[in-house]
PDB file of C-alpha atoms in Angstrom:
ATOM      1  CA  UNK A   1     -72.072 -11.934  52.623  1.00 63.00           C
ATOM      2  CA  UNK A   2     -72.418  -8.387  55.082  1.00 66.00           C
ATOM      3  CA  UNK A   3     -73.294  -7.565  57.602  1.00 74.00           C
ATOM      4  CA  UNK A   4     -75.211  -4.651  57.223  1.00 77.00           C
ATOM      5  CA  UNK A   5     -78.757  -6.264  59.970  1.00 82.00           C
ATOM      6  CA  UNK A   6     -78.352  -8.206  62.946  1.00 82.00           C
ATOM      7  CA  UNK A   7     -80.097 -11.067  61.658  1.00 77.00           C
ATOM      8  CA  UNK A   8     -76.855 -10.882  59.183  1.00 72.00           C
ATOM      9  CA  UNK A   9     -75.420 -10.203  61.780  1.00 72.00           C
ATOM     10  CA  UNK A  10     -76.606 -12.857  63.743  1.00 70.00           C
ATOM     11  CA  UNK A  11     -75.589 -16.071  60.683  1.00 69.00           C
ATOM     12  CA  UNK A  12     -73.660 -19.013  61.452  1.00 70.00           C
ATOM     13  CA  UNK A  13     -74.260 -20.471  57.979  1.00 78.00           C
ATOM     14  CA  UNK A  14     -76.506 -20.791  55.881  1.00 78.00           C
ATOM     15  CA  UNK A  15     -77.475 -23.928  53.815  1.00 79.00           C
ATOM     16  CA  UNK A  16     -75.957 -25.046  50.342  1.00 81.00           C
ATOM     17  CA  UNK A  17     -76.107 -28.366  49.196  1.00 84.00           C
ATOM     18  CA  UNK A  18     -73.731 -29.591  47.056  1.00 90.00           C
ATOM     19  CA  UNK A  19     -71.871 -26.259  46.168  1.00 91.00           C
ATOM     20  CA  UNK A  20     -71.746 -22.499  47.791  1.00 90.00           C
ATOM     21  CA  UNK A  21     -69.773 -19.990  45.334  1.00 91.00           C
ATOM     22  CA  UNK A  22     -68.544 -16.969  44.881  1.00 90.00           C
ATOM     23  CA  UNK A  23     -68.417 -14.710  42.029  1.00 89.00           C
ATOM     24  CA  UNK A  24     -67.795 -11.740  40.564  1.00 88.00           C
ATOM     25  CA  UNK A  25     -67.397 -10.097  36.145  1.00 89.00           C
ATOM     26  CA  UNK A  26     -64.854 -12.763  34.750  1.00 91.00           C
ATOM     27  CA  UNK A  27     -63.790 -14.632  37.692  1.00 93.00           C
ATOM     28  CA  UNK A  28     -65.372 -16.953  40.340  1.00 93.00           C
ATOM     29  CA  UNK A  29     -64.098 -19.607  42.840  1.00 93.00           C
ATOM     30  CA  UNK A  30     -67.319 -22.771  43.968  1.00 93.00           C
ATOM     31  CA  UNK A  31     -66.641 -24.285  47.245  1.00 92.00           C
ATOM     32  CA  UNK A  32     -67.594 -28.096  46.258  1.00 93.00           C
ATOM     33  CA  UNK A  33     -69.312 -30.827  48.799  1.00 91.00           C
ATOM     34  CA  UNK A  34     -69.961 -34.091  49.377  1.00 89.00           C
ATOM     35  CA  UNK A  35     -72.170 -34.227  52.479  1.00 84.00           C
ATOM     36  CA  UNK A  36     -71.005 -30.333  55.001  1.00 81.00           C
ATOM     37  CA  UNK A  37     -73.882 -28.478  53.718  1.00 79.00           C
ATOM     38  CA  UNK A  38     -73.574 -25.295  56.161  1.00 82.00           C
ATOM     39  CA  UNK A  39     -71.374 -22.588  54.888  1.00 84.00           C
ATOM     40  CA  UNK A  40     -71.302 -18.716  55.007  1.00 83.00           C
ATOM     41  CA  UNK A  41     -69.300 -16.046  53.122  1.00 82.00           C
ATOM     42  CA  UNK A  42     -68.084 -12.850  54.730  1.00 80.00           C
ATOM     43  CA  UNK A  43     -66.547 -10.035  52.478  1.00 78.00           C
ATOM     44  CA  UNK A  44     -64.317 -12.148  49.924  1.00 78.00           C
ATOM     45  CA  UNK A  45     -63.796 -15.032  52.256  1.00 84.00           C
ATOM     46  CA  UNK A  46     -65.748 -18.412  51.430  1.00 86.00           C
ATOM     47  CA  UNK A  47     -66.988 -21.413  54.519  1.00 85.00           C
ATOM     48  CA  UNK A  48     -67.888 -24.650  54.565  1.00 86.00           C
ATOM     49  CA  UNK A  49     -68.769 -26.014  58.392  1.00 82.00           C
ATOM     50  CA  UNK A  50     -67.378 -29.678  59.465  1.00 79.00           C
ATOM     51  CA  UNK A  51     -69.467 -30.838  61.913  1.00 76.00           C
ATOM     52  CA  UNK A  52     -72.178 -28.698  62.379  1.00 69.00           C
ATOM     53  CA  UNK A  53     -73.755 -29.062  65.938  1.00 65.00           C
ATOM     54  CA  UNK A  54     -70.132 -30.834  66.788  1.00 62.00           C
ATOM     55  CA  UNK A  55     -72.014 -30.749  70.282  1.00 69.00           C
ATOM     56  CA  UNK A  56     -75.376 -30.566  70.637  1.00 70.00           C
ATOM     57  CA  UNK A  57     -77.320 -32.378  71.145  1.00 74.00           C
ATOM     58  CA  UNK A  58     -74.953 -35.390  70.372  1.00 75.00           C
ATOM     59  CA  UNK A  59     -72.112 -34.940  72.206  1.00 80.00           C
ATOM     60  CA  UNK A  60     -69.719 -37.496  70.985  1.00 79.00           C
ATOM     61  CA  UNK A  61     -70.247 -36.067  67.515  1.00 75.00           C
ATOM     62  CA  UNK A  62     -66.979 -34.581  66.679  1.00 73.00           C
ATOM     63  CA  UNK A  63     -65.025 -37.337  68.557  1.00 78.00           C
ATOM     64  CA  UNK A  64     -64.676 -40.240  66.326  1.00 79.00           C
ATOM     65  CA  UNK A  65     -62.937 -40.797  62.875  1.00 83.00           C
ATOM     66  CA  UNK A  66     -65.820 -37.854  59.791  1.00 80.00           C
ATOM     67  CA  UNK A  67     -64.738 -38.799  56.359  1.00 83.00           C
ATOM     68  CA  UNK A  68     -66.185 -36.841  53.489  1.00 86.00           C
ATOM     69  CA  UNK A  69     -64.687 -35.260  50.296  1.00 89.00           C
ATOM     70  CA  UNK A  70     -64.834 -31.572  49.550  1.00 91.00           C
ATOM     71  CA  UNK A  71     -63.131 -28.987  46.710  1.00 93.00           C
ATOM     72  CA  UNK A  72     -61.697 -25.994  45.228  1.00 94.00           C
ATOM     73  CA  UNK A  73     -62.739 -24.890  42.346  1.00 95.00           C
ATOM     74  CA  UNK A  74     -61.846 -22.131  40.392  1.00 95.00           C
ATOM     75  CA  UNK A  75     -63.692 -20.933  37.492  1.00 96.00           C
ATOM     76  CA  UNK A  76     -63.905 -18.325  34.668  1.00 95.00           C
ATOM     77  CA  UNK A  77     -67.357 -16.707  34.312  1.00 93.00           C
ATOM     78  CA  UNK A  78     -70.241 -17.205  37.704  1.00 92.00           C
ATOM     79  CA  UNK A  79     -70.963 -20.071  38.387  1.00 92.00           C
ATOM     80  CA  UNK A  80     -73.276 -20.351  35.820  1.00 92.00           C
ATOM     81  CA  UNK A  81     -70.769 -19.828  32.155  1.00 91.00           C
ATOM     82  CA  UNK A  82     -68.383 -21.136  34.952  1.00 93.00           C
ATOM     83  CA  UNK A  83     -69.987 -25.419  35.590  1.00 93.00           C
ATOM     84  CA  UNK A  84     -70.359 -25.228  39.078  1.00 94.00           C
ATOM     85  CA  UNK A  85     -73.028 -27.002  39.440  1.00 93.00           C
ATOM     86  CA  UNK A  86     -72.085 -29.823  36.257  1.00 93.00           C
ATOM     87  CA  UNK A  87     -68.648 -30.582  38.877  1.00 94.00           C
ATOM     88  CA  UNK A  88     -71.047 -30.507  42.087  1.00 93.00           C
ATOM     89  CA  UNK A  89     -72.933 -33.496  40.337  1.00 92.00           C
ATOM     90  CA  UNK A  90     -69.012 -35.026  39.489  1.00 93.00           C
ATOM     91  CA  UNK A  91     -68.489 -35.379  42.825  1.00 92.00           C
ATOM     92  CA  UNK A  92     -71.552 -35.882  44.513  1.00 90.00           C
ATOM     93  CA  UNK A  93     -72.395 -38.720  41.871  1.00 88.00           C
ATOM     94  CA  UNK A  94     -68.506 -39.949  39.804  1.00 85.00           C
ATOM     95  CA  UNK A  95     -68.770 -41.925  37.202  1.00 83.00           C
ATOM     96  CA  UNK A  96     -69.472 -45.675  37.435  1.00 84.00           C
ATOM     97  CA  UNK A  97     -68.927 -48.519  35.124  1.00 82.00           C
ATOM     98  CA  UNK A  98     -71.375 -51.211  35.027  1.00 78.00           C
ATOM     99  CA  UNK A  99     -71.793 -54.146  33.018  1.00 79.00           C
ATOM    100  CA  UNK A 100     -73.519 -54.601  30.481  1.00 73.00           C
ATOM    101  CA  UNK A 101     -76.721 -56.852  30.020  1.00 76.00           C
ATOM    102  CA  UNK A 102     -78.604 -58.451  27.122  1.00 74.00           C
ATOM    103  CA  UNK A 103     -77.192 -59.013  23.674  1.00 68.00           C
ATOM    104  CA  UNK A 104     -76.178 -57.318  21.084  1.00 73.00           C
ATOM    105  CA  UNK A 105     -74.200 -54.917  20.366  1.00 77.00           C
ATOM    106  CA  UNK A 106     -73.948 -51.282  22.810  1.00 71.00           C
ATOM    107  CA  UNK A 107     -74.482 -47.997  20.882  1.00 79.00           C
ATOM    108  CA  UNK A 108     -71.114 -45.331  20.115  1.00 82.00           C
ATOM    109  CA  UNK A 109     -72.895 -43.421  22.719  1.00 84.00           C
ATOM    110  CA  UNK A 110     -76.048 -43.311  24.390  1.00 85.00           C
ATOM    111  CA  UNK A 111     -78.572 -41.121  26.575  1.00 89.00           C
ATOM    112  CA  UNK A 112     -81.575 -42.697  28.675  1.00 91.00           C
ATOM    113  CA  UNK A 113     -83.401 -38.878  28.263  1.00 96.00           C
ATOM    114  CA  UNK A 114     -81.433 -35.771  28.469  1.00 95.00           C
ATOM    115  CA  UNK A 115     -81.795 -31.250  27.871  1.00 96.00           C
ATOM    116  CA  UNK A 116     -81.535 -29.030  25.715  1.00 96.00           C
ATOM    117  CA  UNK A 117     -80.669 -26.022  28.388  1.00 95.00           C
ATOM    118  CA  UNK A 118     -78.181 -25.591  30.561  1.00 92.00           C
ATOM    119  CA  UNK A 119     -80.312 -23.584  33.456  1.00 95.00           C
ATOM    120  CA  UNK A 120     -82.072 -27.140  33.662  1.00 97.00           C
ATOM    121  CA  UNK A 121     -80.722 -29.996  35.847  1.00 95.00           C
ATOM    122  CA  UNK A 122     -81.759 -33.326  35.822  1.00 96.00           C
ATOM    123  CA  UNK A 123     -82.178 -34.085  38.967  1.00 93.00           C
ATOM    124  CA  UNK A 124     -84.204 -37.910  39.054  1.00 93.00           C
ATOM    125  CA  UNK A 125     -84.335 -40.647  37.417  1.00 96.00           C
ATOM    126  CA  UNK A 126     -86.505 -43.333  38.903  1.00 96.00           C
ATOM    127  CA  UNK A 127     -89.729 -45.884  38.868  1.00 96.00           C
ATOM    128  CA  UNK A 128     -92.472 -44.305  39.337  1.00 96.00           C
ATOM    129  CA  UNK A 129     -93.640 -45.708  42.953  1.00 96.00           C
ATOM    130  CA  UNK A 130     -96.963 -47.112  41.226  1.00 95.00           C
ATOM    131  CA  UNK A 131     -94.528 -49.087  39.667  1.00 94.00           C
ATOM    132  CA  UNK A 132     -95.937 -48.114  36.100  1.00 94.00           C
ATOM    133  CA  UNK A 133     -94.107 -45.998  34.444  1.00 96.00           C
ATOM    134  CA  UNK A 134     -91.290 -44.157  34.466  1.00 97.00           C
ATOM    135  CA  UNK A 135     -90.235 -40.131  36.954  1.00 98.00           C
ATOM    136  CA  UNK A 136     -88.123 -38.222  35.256  1.00 97.00           C
ATOM    137  CA  UNK A 137     -87.395 -34.949  38.272  1.00 97.00           C
ATOM    138  CA  UNK A 138     -85.758 -31.369  37.279  1.00 97.00           C
ATOM    139  CA  UNK A 139     -85.994 -28.011  37.984  1.00 96.00           C
ATOM    140  CA  UNK A 140     -84.983 -24.671  36.553  1.00 97.00           C
ATOM    141  CA  UNK A 141     -81.020 -23.469  38.425  1.00 94.00           C
ATOM    142  CA  UNK A 142     -79.823 -20.150  37.153  1.00 94.00           C
ATOM    143  CA  UNK A 143     -83.881 -18.621  37.329  1.00 94.00           C
ATOM    144  CA  UNK A 144     -84.632 -17.848  33.775  1.00 95.00           C
ATOM    145  CA  UNK A 145     -87.994 -18.919  32.443  1.00 96.00           C
ATOM    146  CA  UNK A 146     -86.780 -21.728  29.188  1.00 95.00           C
ATOM    147  CA  UNK A 147     -88.513 -24.287  27.513  1.00 97.00           C
ATOM    148  CA  UNK A 148     -86.765 -27.424  27.496  1.00 97.00           C
ATOM    149  CA  UNK A 149     -86.248 -29.946  25.251  1.00 97.00           C
ATOM    150  CA  UNK A 150     -86.514 -33.597  27.241  1.00 96.00           C
ATOM    151  CA  UNK A 151     -84.619 -35.826  24.288  1.00 96.00           C
ATOM    152  CA  UNK A 152     -85.502 -39.541  25.542  1.00 96.00           C
ATOM    153  CA  UNK A 153     -83.174 -42.609  24.217  1.00 93.00           C
ATOM    154  CA  UNK A 154     -86.532 -44.762  23.933  1.00 93.00           C
ATOM    155  CA  UNK A 155     -90.222 -43.926  22.578  1.00 95.00           C
ATOM    156  CA  UNK A 156     -92.769 -43.654  26.314  1.00 96.00           C
ATOM    157  CA  UNK A 157     -96.464 -43.616  24.775  1.00 97.00           C
ATOM    158  CA  UNK A 158     -97.677 -40.453  27.156  1.00 97.00           C
ATOM    159  CA  UNK A 159     -95.967 -38.230  28.980  1.00 97.00           C
ATOM    160  CA  UNK A 160     -97.360 -36.289  32.055  1.00 97.00           C
ATOM    161  CA  UNK A 161     -96.891 -33.792  34.178  1.00 97.00           C
ATOM    162  CA  UNK A 162     -97.618 -35.022  37.923  1.00 96.00           C
ATOM    163  CA  UNK A 163     -96.340 -33.153  41.680  1.00 95.00           C
ATOM    164  CA  UNK A 164     -94.204 -34.585  43.550  1.00 93.00           C
ATOM    165  CA  UNK A 165     -96.638 -37.378  44.715  1.00 95.00           C
ATOM    166  CA  UNK A 166     -97.211 -38.500  41.264  1.00 96.00           C
ATOM    167  CA  UNK A 167    -100.035 -37.822  41.277  1.00 95.00           C
ATOM    168  CA  UNK A 168    -100.099 -37.380  36.933  1.00 96.00           C
ATOM    169  CA  UNK A 169    -101.806 -33.613  36.475  1.00 96.00           C
ATOM    170  CA  UNK A 170    -101.800 -33.093  32.374  1.00 96.00           C
ATOM    171  CA  UNK A 171    -100.791 -34.935  29.326  1.00 96.00           C
ATOM    172  CA  UNK A 172     -98.751 -33.315  27.587  1.00 97.00           C
ATOM    173  CA  UNK A 173     -96.921 -35.216  24.839  1.00 95.00           C
ATOM    174  CA  UNK A 174     -96.018 -38.947  23.649  1.00 96.00           C
ATOM    175  CA  UNK A 175     -92.258 -40.278  22.145  1.00 96.00           C
ATOM    176  CA  UNK A 176     -89.381 -39.156  21.846  1.00 96.00           C
ATOM    177  CA  UNK A 177     -89.154 -36.076  22.823  1.00 96.00           C
ATOM    178  CA  UNK A 178     -90.707 -32.653  24.140  1.00 96.00           C
ATOM    179  CA  UNK A 179     -90.927 -29.628  25.554  1.00 97.00           C
ATOM    180  CA  UNK A 180     -91.746 -28.503  28.653  1.00 97.00           C
ATOM    181  CA  UNK A 181     -92.304 -24.847  29.435  1.00 96.00           C
ATOM    182  CA  UNK A 182     -89.522 -24.470  33.168  1.00 97.00           C
ATOM    183  CA  UNK A 183     -89.986 -21.250  35.166  1.00 97.00           C
ATOM    184  CA  UNK A 184     -87.541 -19.555  37.972  1.00 96.00           C
ATOM    185  CA  UNK A 185     -86.561 -22.071  40.326  1.00 95.00           C
ATOM    186  CA  UNK A 186     -89.149 -23.904  39.211  1.00 97.00           C
ATOM    187  CA  UNK A 187     -89.460 -28.091  40.237  1.00 97.00           C
ATOM    188  CA  UNK A 188     -90.470 -30.064  36.515  1.00 97.00           C
ATOM    189  CA  UNK A 189     -91.881 -34.021  38.190  1.00 97.00           C
ATOM    190  CA  UNK A 190     -92.772 -36.164  34.957  1.00 98.00           C
ATOM    191  CA  UNK A 191     -94.411 -39.280  34.227  1.00 98.00           C
ATOM    192  CA  UNK A 192     -94.129 -41.045  31.634  1.00 97.00           C
ATOM    193  CA  UNK A 193     -95.981 -44.336  29.923  1.00 96.00           C
ATOM    194  CA  UNK A 194     -94.216 -46.921  28.425  1.00 91.00           C
TER     195      UNK A 194
END
């Protein structure tokens, strides 16, 4: 937000996936986007870069039609308590309706995986690369050490911490609930056997 050094003055923009925010005590504004990641903040002015590297290496990059979505989101508090991260995810992954498969009645509500800490974001739930389990990838977004309780909508035979390549490191539980310690800005990957 300043140009105190020559390096600061030389910056054009910085990468900010999904959102950028400028807050003060009690109030802030965020710019949310679905595919434009270059942002800059100078004093109280925030910008988003619409076309990165407009003419190099592709001299035709700025020609034709470009489709993207962005939003200006004023909020109370800072980005944490103003809900910026949740709003950015809603913009990037809007709710989709899909027909239910199978037979019987659907429950009034159901969650495949949920976390009890606002600062822990469940980023991915997918089939494991080996086809034998489910991967849950989450990260801590507020620079705050936490112990998060994950609630599963199914019974797990075994829940293990693993690395980003899905190699199991240590078993941490089983069943429908597991407590996981998460450090500041840490990415945590779990391998769940069902």
